[in-house]
Amino acid sequence: REIALIEGDSNWGEFSPFLEYEPQEAMSWLKSAIESALTPFQSNGIDLVPVNATLPAVPIQQVAEVLSWFPGCNTIKIKVGTKDDLARIREVFRINAAAQVRLDANGLWSVAEAKEILESLYSEFGSSLDYVEQPCQTLAENKKLKKEISFPLKIAIDENLRKSGNLNEILEVADLLIIKVAPLGGVSACLQLIEKVDIPVVVSSALESAVGINYGLILAASFPEMDLECGLGTGSLLATNVAELPIIDGQIHIREFEPEFSGHEVVPERYEWWKNRVMKTAEFL
């Protein structure tokens, strides 16, 4: 994971669109970075945010180790869309029989695949399945799935929200919205979006460093009624970070910190690449 940190007067902002994103798609990430660097966000008194564990598509024998990186998290988001999904889900319940599971397909399933897999999972695990995030790629496919599925499936929308933007159509399908600060243009833009909807939201990460995660935590703490575990524990998946935001009893404490750059130096060519990327992206602001 590569990121650029931008220093403001008193804060740091993070610009970390994925490397393959073109400047126009990266624009919202830069808006978020600039806002974060310049805006002294005020806490509303909440300083603890509950989070879920995130389980990538790791080998079965590695599941227990990964879950141990998320102490106290009983809600577990599992990346699905591989041939080992069922075995991985069963391993999660073997380790934690009381788990609530969220599935994230990243739009990899067709309607027929999603219907077959989800109905099979529901027959085995029932109400322990919390929701499925972005089961199919398009909004039309997700809408069709919702009509055809034989049980009360809850669908959370992520990519369709970030990439299609037609909120009214999204709300016809979505039972929950996945809110990610940087891809949606910053904390203020997310607050405006959340005010427009009357369905639950789950504030999640886009695999940022601790700097970016902290703004997700600030957003989640803006809502006293935010009672869903947030997908903001992904720092546990990184080998190293610019600051530590440890998960304690399934929660992360919001705190101020200075990024630690020691050990994260980059070669001059990479620095220039990111500087040029910022300037090219800024042309779209």
CSV table of N, CA and C in Angstrom, one decimal, residues 53 62-72 95 236 247:
chain,number,residue,atom,x,y,z
A,53,ALA,N,-13.9,-7.1,12.6
A,53,ALA,CA,-12.7,-7.7,12.1
A,53,ALA,C,-12.8,-7.9,10.6
A,62,GLN,N,-4.7,-20.1,8.2
A,62,GLN,CA,-4.3,-18.8,8.6
A,62,GLN,C,-5.4,-18.0,9.2
A,63,VAL,N,-6.7,-18.5,9.2
A,63,VAL,CA,-7.8,-17.7,9.7
A,63,VAL,C,-7.7,-17.4,11.1
A,64,ALA,N,-7.3,-18.3,12.0
A,64,ALA,CA,-7.2,-18.0,13.4
A,64,ALA,C,-6.2,-16.9,13.7
A,65,GLU,N,-5.1,-17.0,13.0
A,65,GLU,CA,-4.1,-16.0,13.2
A,65,GLU,C,-4.6,-14.6,12.9
A,66,VAL,N,-5.3,-14.5,11.7
A,66,VAL,CA,-5.8,-13.2,11.3
A,66,VAL,C,-6.8,-12.6,12.3
A,67,LEU,N,-7.7,-13.5,12.7
A,67,LEU,CA,-8.8,-13.1,13.6
A,67,LEU,C,-8.2,-12.6,15.0
A,68,SER,N,-7.0,-13.2,15.3
A,68,SER,CA,-6.4,-12.8,16.6
A,68,SER,C,-5.8,-11.3,16.5
A,69,TRP,N,-5.7,-10.8,15.3
A,69,TRP,CA,-5.3,-9.4,15.2
A,69,TRP,C,-6.4,-8.4,15.5
A,70,PHE,N,-7.6,-8.9,15.7
A,70,PHE,CA,-8.8,-8.1,16.0
A,70,PHE,C,-9.4,-8.4,17.4
A,71,PRO,N,-8.7,-8.2,18.4
A,71,PRO,CA,-9.2,-8.6,19.8
A,71,PRO,C,-10.5,-8.0,20.1
A,72,GLY,N,-11.4,-8.9,20.6
A,72,GLY,CA,-12.7,-8.5,21.0
A,72,GLY,C,-13.8,-8.2,20.0
A,95,ILE,N,-14.1,-21.2,15.3
A,95,ILE,CA,-13.3,-20.4,16.2
A,95,ILE,C,-14.2,-19.6,17.1
A,236,SER,N,-4.8,-3.3,11.2
A,236,SER,CA,-4.3,-4.6,11.7
A,236,SER,C,-3.8,-5.5,10.6
A,247,ILE,N,-6.7,-2.0,18.5
A,247,ILE,CA,-8.1,-2.4,18.8
A,247,ILE,C,-8.1,-3.0,20.2
